[in-house]
């Protein structure tokens, strides 16, 4: 039987999505359904003097009005417990929720929110990360010392988490260098902008609540509801219908408890659906604005001797899951290069802006963008072509990373050489105003616990029951291929039950590119248990030894004797009266590679990259000198994902990541006036459209690893977004003759840099 691994398969959920039959959270309706609206602070920083909800509660159609006074006084947070459900005494960003209303119509709920009277004493907002870290700065959280934290978190005033990475002797490394280059790069805050805004529906039955949500992470969201409402997790069922994208913006615990609290007080089901403006202002999961300072020593032959780095991340008003970004960004500052001496630090800074966190590949694109532009500048300093400079410094098997992790692959160089070949580096046939830019990088596979059940039905079809979450990547849909491969069946013979905390075992959710890597192992383990039971029953029915049987093309047969076989359906039917064909798996996660954290501080679990994958992106850009507009007609993206289980799905992930990264590179960034967003909507916050999409040349290299995911697979979802902005940055510098050190590289920024270079601006 031909292996299913590596074949192209159409997604199992595709038909209902393209025909409009798929139901999303906002589509759900119940008898007596009420509509929720939130009252937001609409100011960056203020003390709450008084809240009066009397008029709102008395309004026609209003069934519930809640504030923090109606909720348990619980501080929550993944790494630092620094937040309450509703604003308590102080508001710390413009989208902070002060109160919530449930009414019979959205208009009534909105009117009731407007009727709530809040008296504020405005406080000066703290917006700049450098200012916030000064000892003289006021505190965003005056009581920060009293907050509970996860073990290992190191903090300071206005610093919810700082970390360091130390390898070798950085000063000695600089002493060996012939050139030392110091640069600073900055990036703006960026949003995830999924097609589907946040939505939540909550309904109580006795003391138990069912919540339908747009969450990417049902189990962590369930835990958040239980913690903040002070009820057992077994009393909370969280279901995710079809999800209209997330890109990390729907990770963590968001608004589920607010709506559940309204539904409990109203004694009716309640539905919340965000407007697009709310999706920008209130969603507390955006990409960190950052400031990245890099100093690198290099010998005349291009050998890197040392690097010092300092990253400041604007975490906004709360910590949330921001420390993922902190540690990943720290790991990215050395890039996939041999850097024998490193001293790097990252500070995650409280300000009065929107809370930031895990947007797709947190800490990756902005850090890679800075590091790779810095790399091109180093190449220029020593007179080397950017490709040759990378060729001399990229890690290969046997090298060690910044925490002593030993690499077992040389695929970084293979990606570089293949991308250069496809793109025609250095680009002999470029038009005027065009240039190529190159970027390399690496990413990790996230080890996490996960579980799954597999069962065979009496007719020989199968069902996979998993807690995994399908975010649009196709990872959950791909689980059927893994079970089918194990059981000699076809993927289309499996149904999948998923995204329901009451039916499936625990899974981390659609985050960290972890579904195939972790839940895939669980499914294989569960299918393996079914396989054992299936072969045992078939051996009994065929009067043969188990070890002589194989499962091929939907049948159990004796090896070498195709005629002596039974359809799996027959074996499954016979098992209904004996031992049911049910299996479970938990897919124990592999441990991180050996590494050394001597001298490092504040590390929380991403101090080495498990099963790292590598990539090289080369972008062809065109710069219009009159307007500063950057267009990207072509991108070449070569990725190594270990074993590619579904080439069609992997190619789609690369193409989508490249296009999303182009938006980050030249368009997407939130503009602020004080603590208020100026462009919270799709008229002011521009996205790449289909008309802007370039030709994307995708090639997938294979380098399976034993210490990885199913069949040697590695993470796929996040790496594709990491490198394109960096490649575009280097191409813009080559085409324009000047480097843009702020992300996004908008037409205004490019035009300004061009004319400053010409001496036309003061």
XYZ file of C-alpha atoms in Angstrom:
762
model
C 0.000 0.000 0.000
C 1.305 3.425 -0.925
C 1.920 5.633 2.090
C -0.545 8.466 2.612
C 2.184 10.667 4.069
C 3.273 13.324 1.602
C 0.172 13.026 -0.588
C -2.133 15.972 -1.273
C -5.552 15.891 0.378
C -8.483 18.257 0.261
C -9.578 19.511 3.677
C -12.528 17.772 5.283
C -14.171 21.028 6.391
C -13.844 22.730 3.027
C -17.263 21.927 1.544
C -19.372 23.449 4.319
C -17.193 26.552 4.378
C -17.297 27.286 0.668
C -21.027 26.520 0.419
C -21.938 28.767 3.349
C -23.229 25.909 5.510
C -20.602 26.412 8.211
C -21.932 28.023 11.393
C -19.832 30.506 13.305
C -20.383 31.843 16.819
C -22.182 34.959 15.595
C -24.669 32.708 13.740
C -25.894 31.009 16.913
C -29.364 31.950 18.169
C -31.378 30.789 21.173
C -34.866 31.392 22.536
C -34.760 34.499 24.707
C -31.319 35.523 23.423
C -30.026 38.829 24.781
C -27.355 41.043 23.251
C -24.229 42.217 25.073
C -22.392 45.505 24.813
C -19.352 46.740 26.720
C -18.643 50.172 28.137
C -14.999 51.036 27.503
C -12.763 53.477 29.338
C -12.063 55.538 26.192
C -9.056 57.076 27.924
C -5.569 55.734 28.431
C -5.107 56.240 32.159
C -7.481 57.393 34.893
C -8.657 56.703 38.385
C -12.296 55.648 38.712
C -13.982 57.928 41.239
C -17.523 56.598 40.870
C -19.680 54.349 38.683
C -23.461 54.845 38.645
C -25.458 52.194 36.774
C -28.882 53.174 38.155
C -30.233 54.750 34.981
C -28.951 51.927 32.783
C -30.555 49.221 34.928
C -33.937 50.972 34.714
C -33.995 51.243 30.929
C -36.457 49.337 28.790
C -35.190 45.982 27.547
C -32.179 45.869 29.871
C -31.833 42.605 31.796
C -28.336 42.845 33.291
C -25.665 45.419 34.031
C -22.404 44.258 35.571
C -19.187 45.889 36.792
C -16.283 44.559 38.819
C -18.498 44.948 41.897
C -20.616 42.069 40.519
C -17.656 39.759 39.845
C -15.331 37.890 42.198
C -12.304 40.004 43.084
C -9.821 37.793 41.283
C -6.630 38.901 39.593
C -5.666 36.689 36.670
C -2.981 36.366 34.021
C -0.853 33.639 32.455
C 2.516 34.822 33.770
C 1.618 37.720 36.064
C -1.765 37.978 37.766
C -2.176 41.684 37.136
C -5.730 42.017 35.810
C -9.392 41.875 36.866
C -12.360 41.142 34.596
C -13.554 44.747 34.716
C -11.567 47.862 35.547
C -11.023 48.088 39.299
C -10.220 51.541 40.686
C -8.002 52.402 37.682
C -8.321 52.169 33.886
C -5.037 51.487 32.110
C -5.845 51.598 28.386
C -8.576 52.992 26.180
C -10.227 49.623 25.523
C -10.439 48.563 29.161
C -13.910 47.221 29.991
C -15.607 49.219 32.743
C -19.092 47.681 32.567
C -21.225 45.327 30.479
C -24.900 45.316 29.563
C -27.283 42.615 28.299
C -30.492 43.787 26.638
C -33.130 42.573 24.224
C -31.618 44.394 21.252
C -28.106 45.599 20.458
C -29.435 49.162 20.278
C -30.922 48.941 23.769
C -27.669 47.528 25.112
C -25.679 50.326 23.498
C -28.030 52.975 24.875
C -27.740 51.490 28.356
C -23.944 51.599 28.152
C -24.202 55.286 27.247
C -26.427 55.836 30.302
C -23.822 54.516 32.747
C -22.193 57.465 34.492
C -18.511 57.099 35.318
C -16.542 59.810 37.068
C -12.826 59.723 36.262
C -9.770 61.491 37.569
C -7.450 61.520 34.590
C -3.843 60.467 35.096
C -0.879 61.135 32.837
C -0.486 58.217 30.419
C 2.815 56.333 30.337
C 3.475 55.578 26.686
C 7.218 55.474 25.930
C 9.080 52.309 26.887
C 12.388 54.061 27.635
C 10.609 56.588 29.843
C 8.642 53.824 31.573
C 11.843 52.010 32.579
C 13.398 55.088 34.190
C 13.390 55.020 37.989
C 11.580 58.368 38.042
C 8.643 57.104 35.949
C 5.191 56.771 37.512
C 3.996 53.171 37.737
C 1.327 51.678 35.515
C 0.782 49.169 38.337
C 1.664 50.736 41.704
C 0.906 47.399 43.437
C 3.015 45.311 41.067
C 5.041 43.721 43.856
C 1.909 42.126 45.333
C 0.906 40.354 42.105
C 1.360 36.599 41.956
C 3.628 35.326 39.191
C 4.578 32.093 37.510
C 7.754 30.589 38.924
C 10.851 32.026 37.283
C 9.412 35.380 36.217
C 11.819 38.234 36.948
C 10.248 41.702 37.132
C 10.858 45.304 38.003
C 8.914 48.582 38.129
C 6.994 48.890 34.833
C 8.757 45.731 33.649
C 6.443 42.718 33.772
C 9.223 40.375 32.680
C 12.888 40.684 31.779
C 15.237 37.986 30.523
C 18.864 37.613 29.525
C 20.846 35.276 27.304
C 24.574 34.920 27.899
C 27.124 32.856 25.973
C 30.896 33.165 26.110
C 32.588 36.518 26.757
C 31.078 39.293 24.676
C 33.811 41.819 25.469
C 36.519 39.380 24.439
C 34.575 38.755 21.253
C 34.443 42.447 20.443
C 38.196 42.671 21.068
C 38.735 40.108 18.287
C 36.599 42.051 15.793
C 37.917 44.229 12.977
C 34.565 46.027 12.718
C 31.881 46.753 15.317
C 28.466 47.910 14.131
C 25.699 49.323 16.329
C 22.174 49.905 15.010
C 18.661 50.463 16.353
C 15.435 49.292 14.704
C 11.851 49.979 15.759
C 8.508 48.411 14.884
C 4.953 49.616 15.400
C 2.162 47.732 17.118
C 0.290 45.497 14.664
C -3.013 43.630 14.854
C -3.959 40.059 13.993
C -7.071 41.206 12.024
C -8.910 37.893 11.519
C -11.866 37.944 9.123
C -14.192 37.000 11.986
C -14.307 39.442 14.923
C -14.557 38.127 18.481
C -17.918 36.646 19.447
C -19.176 34.821 22.553
C -22.497 33.179 23.488
C -23.153 31.969 27.050
C -26.055 29.958 28.452
C -26.486 28.591 31.987
C -28.249 25.392 33.014
C -28.357 25.339 36.784
C -24.826 25.973 38.029
C -23.200 24.933 34.765
C -22.478 27.192 31.831
C -21.949 26.400 28.165
C -19.973 28.998 26.245
C -19.603 29.161 22.488
C -16.587 31.253 21.623
C -14.220 32.344 18.876
C -11.305 31.160 20.984
C -8.208 29.571 19.492
C -7.545 27.890 22.833
C -10.735 26.336 24.295
C -9.105 24.657 27.292
C -7.126 27.697 28.521
C -10.257 29.817 27.947
C -12.296 27.377 30.041
C -9.691 27.598 32.795
C -9.905 31.396 32.683
C -13.689 31.356 33.094
C -13.454 28.956 36.023
C -10.746 31.011 37.720
C -12.375 34.425 37.354
C -15.914 33.279 38.212
C -14.644 30.972 40.963
C -16.423 27.852 39.728
C -15.079 24.347 38.947
C -13.753 23.724 35.445
C -16.180 20.788 35.256
C -19.016 23.338 35.398
C -17.726 25.116 32.289
C -18.161 23.726 28.806
C -16.466 25.689 26.057
C -17.328 24.984 22.422
C -15.812 26.603 19.360
C -17.942 26.410 16.200
C -16.154 27.102 12.945
C -13.486 29.730 13.503
C -12.944 32.545 11.026
C -9.218 32.865 11.587
C -7.278 34.064 14.578
C -3.551 34.532 13.828
C -2.906 34.537 17.572
C -5.355 37.358 18.264
C -7.808 34.840 19.746
C -5.285 33.043 21.945
C -5.467 33.183 25.731
C -8.607 33.974 27.746
C -10.603 36.989 26.567
C -14.303 37.889 27.000
C -15.917 34.537 27.809
C -16.321 35.239 31.526
C -17.798 38.696 30.948
C -20.593 37.235 28.832
C -21.100 34.294 31.217
C -21.485 36.741 34.100
C -24.120 38.695 32.155
C -25.994 35.500 31.286
C -25.996 34.354 34.898
C -27.389 37.659 36.123
C -29.962 37.914 33.316
C -30.967 34.222 33.541
C -31.078 34.206 29.750
C -28.584 33.291 27.019
C -26.426 36.255 25.986
C -24.483 36.877 22.781
C -21.618 39.314 22.217
C -20.391 40.162 18.700
C -17.629 42.720 18.262
C -17.705 45.475 15.710
C -14.586 45.910 13.619
C -13.631 48.979 15.664
C -13.911 46.964 18.895
C -11.737 44.282 17.336
C -8.976 46.886 17.055
C -9.468 48.773 20.325
C -10.597 46.170 22.843
C -8.857 42.977 21.710
C -5.972 42.602 24.121
C -3.743 40.547 21.856
C -1.685 42.606 19.416
C 1.875 42.368 18.129
C 4.263 44.255 20.392
C 5.710 47.545 19.301
C 9.442 47.050 19.767
C 12.802 48.747 19.927
C 15.725 46.503 18.995
C 19.328 47.575 19.580
C 22.061 45.424 18.031
C 25.842 45.635 18.313
C 27.873 43.032 16.422
C 31.570 42.443 16.009
C 32.874 40.918 12.802
C 36.293 40.028 11.421
C 37.505 41.259 8.055
C 36.751 37.859 6.514
C 33.094 38.148 7.601
C 33.264 35.891 10.670
C 30.950 37.060 13.452
C 32.757 37.301 16.801
C 30.186 38.737 19.228
C 26.753 40.287 19.606
C 25.162 42.455 22.243
C 21.402 43.004 21.947
C 18.739 44.871 23.850
C 15.042 44.539 23.043
C 12.286 46.652 24.553
C 8.759 45.318 24.034
C 5.755 47.552 24.628
C 3.493 45.164 26.520
C 0.748 47.705 27.056
C -1.384 47.735 30.173
C -1.144 44.045 31.135
C 1.220 41.112 30.779
C -1.121 38.393 29.457
C 0.937 35.847 27.529
C 3.518 38.459 26.472
C 6.459 36.607 28.002
C 6.246 34.068 25.193
C 7.211 36.928 22.892
C 9.930 38.003 25.304
C 11.786 34.713 25.294
C 11.239 33.909 21.635
C 12.483 37.362 20.632
C 15.520 36.788 22.819
C 16.233 33.514 21.017
C 15.861 35.202 17.630
C 18.438 37.962 18.160
C 21.362 35.723 17.223
C 19.515 34.334 14.210
C 20.564 30.965 12.785
C 24.195 32.099 12.858
C 27.365 31.012 14.621
C 27.812 33.725 17.240
C 30.344 32.513 19.825
C 29.806 35.365 22.281
C 26.373 36.765 23.118
C 24.894 39.058 25.715
C 21.235 39.842 25.073
C 18.465 41.242 27.237
C 14.746 41.809 26.758
C 12.405 43.976 28.808
C 8.617 43.610 28.565
C 7.401 47.065 29.502
C 4.074 48.164 30.975
C 2.551 51.233 29.296
C -0.952 52.647 28.895
C -1.472 51.126 25.483
C -3.350 48.063 24.232
C -2.038 44.873 25.875
C 0.173 42.917 23.506
C 0.763 39.198 23.226
C 0.974 36.139 21.025
C 0.197 37.180 17.487
C 1.357 34.662 14.835
C 5.026 33.855 15.453
C 5.307 36.181 18.485
C 8.627 37.995 18.555
C 9.614 36.500 15.212
C 8.970 38.814 12.251
C 10.071 42.051 13.907
C 13.230 40.546 15.401
C 14.148 38.733 12.186
C 13.520 41.976 10.263
C 15.978 43.858 12.468
C 18.597 41.085 12.627
C 18.582 40.401 8.900
C 18.887 44.070 7.929
C 21.730 44.308 10.436
C 23.266 41.268 8.739
C 23.209 42.998 5.350
C 24.898 46.029 6.891
C 27.605 43.782 8.351
C 28.148 42.250 4.915
C 28.498 45.735 3.440
C 31.059 46.669 6.092
C 33.351 43.803 5.119
C 32.671 44.043 1.384
C 30.854 40.730 0.973
C 27.760 39.878 -1.017
C 24.852 39.335 1.448
C 24.480 35.752 0.265
C 28.160 34.981 0.748
C 28.190 36.586 4.209
C 25.345 34.322 5.287
C 26.958 31.312 3.665
C 30.033 31.841 5.872
C 28.101 32.277 9.120
C 25.017 30.058 9.020
C 24.888 27.216 11.523
C 25.313 23.658 10.381
C 25.335 20.258 12.036
C 27.628 20.254 15.080
C 27.452 23.993 15.769
C 25.954 25.333 18.984
C 23.388 28.066 19.468
C 23.295 30.932 21.941
C 22.359 28.655 24.865
C 24.623 25.773 23.874
C 22.013 23.824 21.908
C 23.800 21.556 19.425
C 22.380 21.572 15.901
C 21.908 18.275 14.091
C 20.951 19.732 10.699
C 22.630 21.755 7.961
C 19.355 22.640 6.254
C 19.820 26.379 6.897
C 22.511 26.445 4.188
C 20.467 24.187 1.933
C 17.529 26.615 2.114
C 19.878 29.518 1.345
C 21.414 27.900 -1.728
C 18.120 26.660 -3.131
C 16.353 30.006 -2.663
C 19.220 31.821 -4.387
C 19.010 29.403 -7.303
C 15.232 29.807 -7.717
C 15.274 33.601 -7.346
C 18.266 34.058 -9.642
C 20.363 35.869 -7.041
C 21.732 38.511 -7.359
C 19.119 39.421 -9.999
C 20.598 40.241 -13.378
C 17.307 41.045 -15.116
C 15.871 43.550 -12.665
C 14.032 46.614 -13.913
C 15.004 50.139 -12.824
C 13.958 50.723 -9.215
C 13.934 46.997 -8.471
C 16.176 44.936 -6.211
C 16.343 41.593 -4.447
C 16.592 41.203 -0.709
C 17.462 38.085 1.228
C 16.647 36.873 4.737
C 17.207 33.635 6.613
C 15.805 32.462 9.899
C 14.773 29.619 12.117
C 11.799 28.612 14.231
C 10.913 25.983 16.794
C 8.411 23.208 17.358
C 6.455 23.608 20.585
C 6.354 20.538 22.851
C 3.079 20.321 24.799
C 0.723 17.759 26.275
C -2.194 16.693 24.108
C -4.739 13.880 23.896
C -7.005 12.111 21.436
C -9.387 9.173 21.110
C -9.860 7.040 18.005
C -12.703 4.579 17.530
C -13.913 2.363 14.706
C -17.607 2.160 13.995
C -19.459 -1.060 13.118
C -19.349 -0.248 9.387
C -15.580 0.154 9.354
C -15.516 3.950 9.370
C -13.692 5.803 12.107
C -14.053 8.780 14.392
C -11.309 10.912 15.914
C -12.222 12.757 19.103
C -9.759 15.482 19.970
C -9.537 18.655 22.003
C -7.475 20.259 19.244
C -8.631 23.504 17.652
C -8.886 24.138 13.907
C -7.853 27.721 13.240
C -7.979 27.498 9.470
C -4.561 25.924 8.979
C -5.985 22.479 8.228
C -3.976 20.840 11.011
C -6.982 19.201 12.682
C -8.297 18.100 9.297
C -4.930 16.475 8.690
C -5.274 14.212 11.724
C -7.414 11.839 9.658
C -4.427 11.136 7.411
C -2.334 10.080 10.401
C -5.026 7.717 11.709
C -5.691 6.326 8.241
C -1.989 5.648 7.671
C -1.842 3.688 10.921
C -4.979 1.627 10.198
C -4.697 1.000 6.471
C -7.758 3.120 5.725
C -8.568 6.290 3.761
C -8.660 9.749 5.383
C -12.193 10.347 4.108
C -13.384 7.378 6.171
C -12.850 9.374 9.388
C -15.075 11.970 10.985
C -13.561 14.368 13.506
C -15.135 15.645 16.725
C -13.171 18.644 17.949
C -13.259 22.083 19.627
C -15.405 20.997 22.586
C -13.922 20.773 26.076
C -16.598 18.273 27.184
C -15.825 15.679 24.531
C -12.145 15.857 23.732
C -9.140 15.475 26.040
C -6.885 18.441 26.783
C -5.053 20.247 24.026
C -3.192 23.550 24.154
C -5.215 24.866 21.203
C -4.368 26.475 17.901
C -1.218 28.204 19.089
C 2.488 27.724 18.623
C 2.104 25.648 15.428
C 1.664 22.727 17.790
C -1.394 20.790 16.587
C 0.212 18.315 14.201
C 3.388 18.177 16.261
C 1.611 17.246 19.515
C -1.939 16.126 18.811
C -0.682 14.224 15.788
C 1.433 12.063 18.085
C -1.605 11.528 20.316
C -3.738 10.441 17.344
C -1.061 8.003 16.158
C -0.809 6.552 19.659
C -4.600 6.179 19.901
C -4.808 4.663 16.416
C -1.990 2.298 17.374
C -4.079 1.016 20.269
C -7.002 0.457 17.903
C -4.652 -1.278 15.489
C -3.561 -3.726 18.187
C -7.176 -4.595 19.052
C -8.130 -4.816 15.372
C -5.313 -7.207 14.543
C -6.079 -9.325 17.600
C -9.711 -9.744 16.545
C -8.788 -10.304 12.900
C -6.268 -12.988 13.879
C -9.002 -14.778 15.780
C -11.397 -14.577 12.828
C -8.784 -15.587 10.223
C -7.203 -18.217 12.460
C -3.800 -16.666 11.899
C -1.029 -15.223 14.031
C -1.251 -11.498 14.746
C 2.329 -10.923 13.646
C 1.490 -12.360 10.217
C -1.265 -9.817 9.549
C -1.196 -6.398 7.936
C -3.770 -3.652 7.453
C -3.886 -2.601 3.819
C -6.529 -0.913 1.651
C -9.272 -1.270 4.228
C -8.644 -4.927 5.000
C -6.825 -7.122 7.469
C -4.918 -9.746 5.508
C -2.208 -12.326 5.857
C 1.090 -11.060 4.475
C 1.867 -12.672 1.156
C -1.601 -14.247 0.915
C -3.908 -11.472 -0.358
C -6.804 -13.892 -0.729
C -6.849 -14.601 2.996
C -8.297 -11.306 4.190
C -11.239 -9.667 5.918
C -12.595 -6.161 5.372
C -11.949 -3.940 8.365
C -15.714 -3.345 8.429
C -16.295 -7.049 9.109
C -13.790 -7.078 11.951
C -15.274 -3.891 13.403
C -18.803 -5.301 13.239
C -17.714 -8.494 14.987
C -15.986 -6.434 17.686
C -19.278 -4.790 18.675
C -20.124 -7.900 20.687
C -16.695 -8.258 22.304
C -13.915 -5.701 22.719
C -14.813 -2.347 21.138
C -12.182 -0.889 18.847
C -11.397 2.228 20.876
C -7.994 3.734 21.580
C -6.619 6.688 23.475
C -3.338 8.517 23.212
C -1.570 11.327 24.999
C 1.499 11.682 22.820
C 4.102 12.518 25.452
C 5.962 15.650 24.302
C 9.694 15.349 23.645
C 12.054 17.262 25.888
C 14.133 20.251 24.801
C 17.675 19.644 23.534
C 20.437 19.872 26.097
C 21.510 23.451 26.654
C 23.260 25.690 29.156
C 21.585 28.617 30.932
C 24.615 29.652 32.985
C 24.465 33.397 33.425
C 20.977 33.664 31.901
C 18.069 35.133 33.838
C 14.281 34.988 33.809
C 14.037 32.095 31.338
C 10.686 30.304 31.233
C 10.947 27.316 28.919
C 11.901 28.518 25.435
C 15.605 28.600 26.167
C 16.299 26.084 23.397
C 14.425 25.415 20.162
C 13.026 21.893 19.837
C 13.207 20.398 16.336
C 14.146 23.736 14.764
C 13.253 24.365 11.151
C 15.036 26.756 8.812
C 14.043 28.970 5.914
C 15.314 31.445 3.352
C 13.136 34.130 1.741
C 14.174 36.306 -1.194
C 11.918 39.210 -2.146
C 11.907 41.214 -5.352
C 10.661 44.722 -4.691
C 10.040 47.835 -6.699
C 10.473 51.283 -5.100
C 8.789 54.319 -6.633
C 11.153 57.190 -5.792
C 8.504 59.842 -6.436
C 5.978 58.442 -3.945
C 8.009 56.095 -1.742
C 5.575 53.283 -2.548
C 7.000 49.774 -2.233
C 5.472 46.977 -4.297
C 6.447 43.329 -4.048
C 5.886 41.444 -7.309
C 7.646 38.209 -6.307
C 8.826 36.294 -3.250
C 10.770 33.045 -3.145
C 10.298 31.053 0.054
C 12.244 27.867 0.735
C 11.366 26.099 3.986
C 12.548 22.960 5.706
C 9.722 21.442 7.788
C 11.222 18.068 8.594
C 8.905 15.559 6.901
C 6.142 17.288 4.942
C 2.954 15.374 5.738
C 0.626 17.294 3.397
C 2.433 19.332 0.716
C -0.763 21.124 -0.349
C -1.443 22.299 3.202
C 2.177 23.284 3.819
C 2.329 25.261 0.596
C -0.848 27.101 1.579
C 0.640 27.987 4.940
C 3.783 29.374 3.306
C 1.849 31.423 0.754
C -0.459 32.822 3.447
C 2.428 33.631 5.773
C 4.362 35.407 3.035
C 1.388 37.580 2.089
C 0.582 38.410 5.711
C 4.211 39.356 6.264
C 4.144 41.705 3.264
C 1.342 43.580 5.015
C 3.470 43.870 8.142
C 6.397 45.046 6.043
C 4.830 47.918 4.113
C 1.346 48.711 5.467
C 0.248 47.454 8.872
C 0.860 49.538 11.956
C -1.277 51.235 14.589
C -0.935 54.979 14.854
C -1.399 56.662 18.233
C -2.201 60.078 19.572
C -1.322 59.849 23.225
C -3.014 56.676 24.405
C -5.687 56.599 21.678
C -5.493 54.634 18.452
C -5.991 56.832 15.406
C -6.684 54.098 12.855
C -8.852 51.426 14.529
C -10.552 50.151 11.396
C -9.906 48.856 7.918
C -10.071 52.300 6.310
C -7.073 53.499 8.299
C -5.344 50.194 9.032
C -4.434 48.876 5.600
C -4.139 45.197 4.704
C -2.713 43.421 1.697
C -5.510 42.380 -0.670
C -5.634 39.765 -3.414
C -4.766 42.472 -5.918
C -1.509 43.146 -4.039
C -0.505 39.498 -3.641
C 2.772 38.631 -5.374
C 3.866 35.527 -7.135
C 5.130 33.219 -4.381
C 7.655 30.554 -5.358
C 7.456 27.877 -2.675
C 9.824 24.975 -2.258
C 9.732 22.557 0.665
C 12.903 20.744 1.678
C 12.733 17.642 3.829
C 14.952 16.821 6.801
C 12.976 14.500 9.119
C 13.962 14.346 12.771
C 13.543 11.481 15.224
C 13.037 13.848 18.129
C 10.068 15.635 16.612
C 6.513 15.276 15.461
C 4.751 12.451 13.572
C 6.964 10.836 10.935
C 9.679 13.433 11.614
C 7.448 16.470 10.982
C 8.167 19.931 12.388
C 6.038 23.030 12.986
C 4.581 24.687 9.875
C 2.094 27.440 10.778
C 4.337 30.194 12.094
C 7.727 30.057 10.276
C 6.333 31.341 6.939
C 5.468 34.766 8.391
C 8.879 35.363 9.957
C 11.220 36.050 7.054
C 9.434 37.999 4.327
C 9.450 41.434 5.993
C 13.185 41.072 6.542
C 13.800 40.168 2.904
C 11.678 43.143 1.811
C 13.640 45.442 4.118
C 16.916 44.429 2.527
C 15.471 44.745 -0.970
C 14.133 48.231 -0.218
C 17.564 49.286 1.048
C 19.193 47.949 -2.105
C 16.663 49.601 -4.414
C 16.448 52.946 -2.598
C 20.064 53.263 -1.517
C 18.988 53.978 2.041
C 17.836 51.784 4.898
C 14.445 52.096 6.581
C 14.762 51.351 10.289
C 11.080 51.538 11.256
C 8.445 48.874 10.575
C 6.167 49.079 8.638
C 8.216 50.560 5.827
C 5.362 52.738 4.613
C 5.449 54.970 1.559
C 5.774 57.979 3.857
C 8.770 56.521 5.673
C 10.463 55.451 2.452
C 9.838 58.829 0.790
C 11.178 60.661 3.840
C 14.332 58.536 3.905
C 14.902 59.081 0.198
C 14.581 62.837 0.439
C 16.584 63.132 3.656
C 19.319 61.307 1.775
C 19.088 63.892 -0.990
C 19.266 66.726 1.534
C 15.789 67.971 0.659
C 14.482 67.811 4.221
C 15.714 69.746 7.207
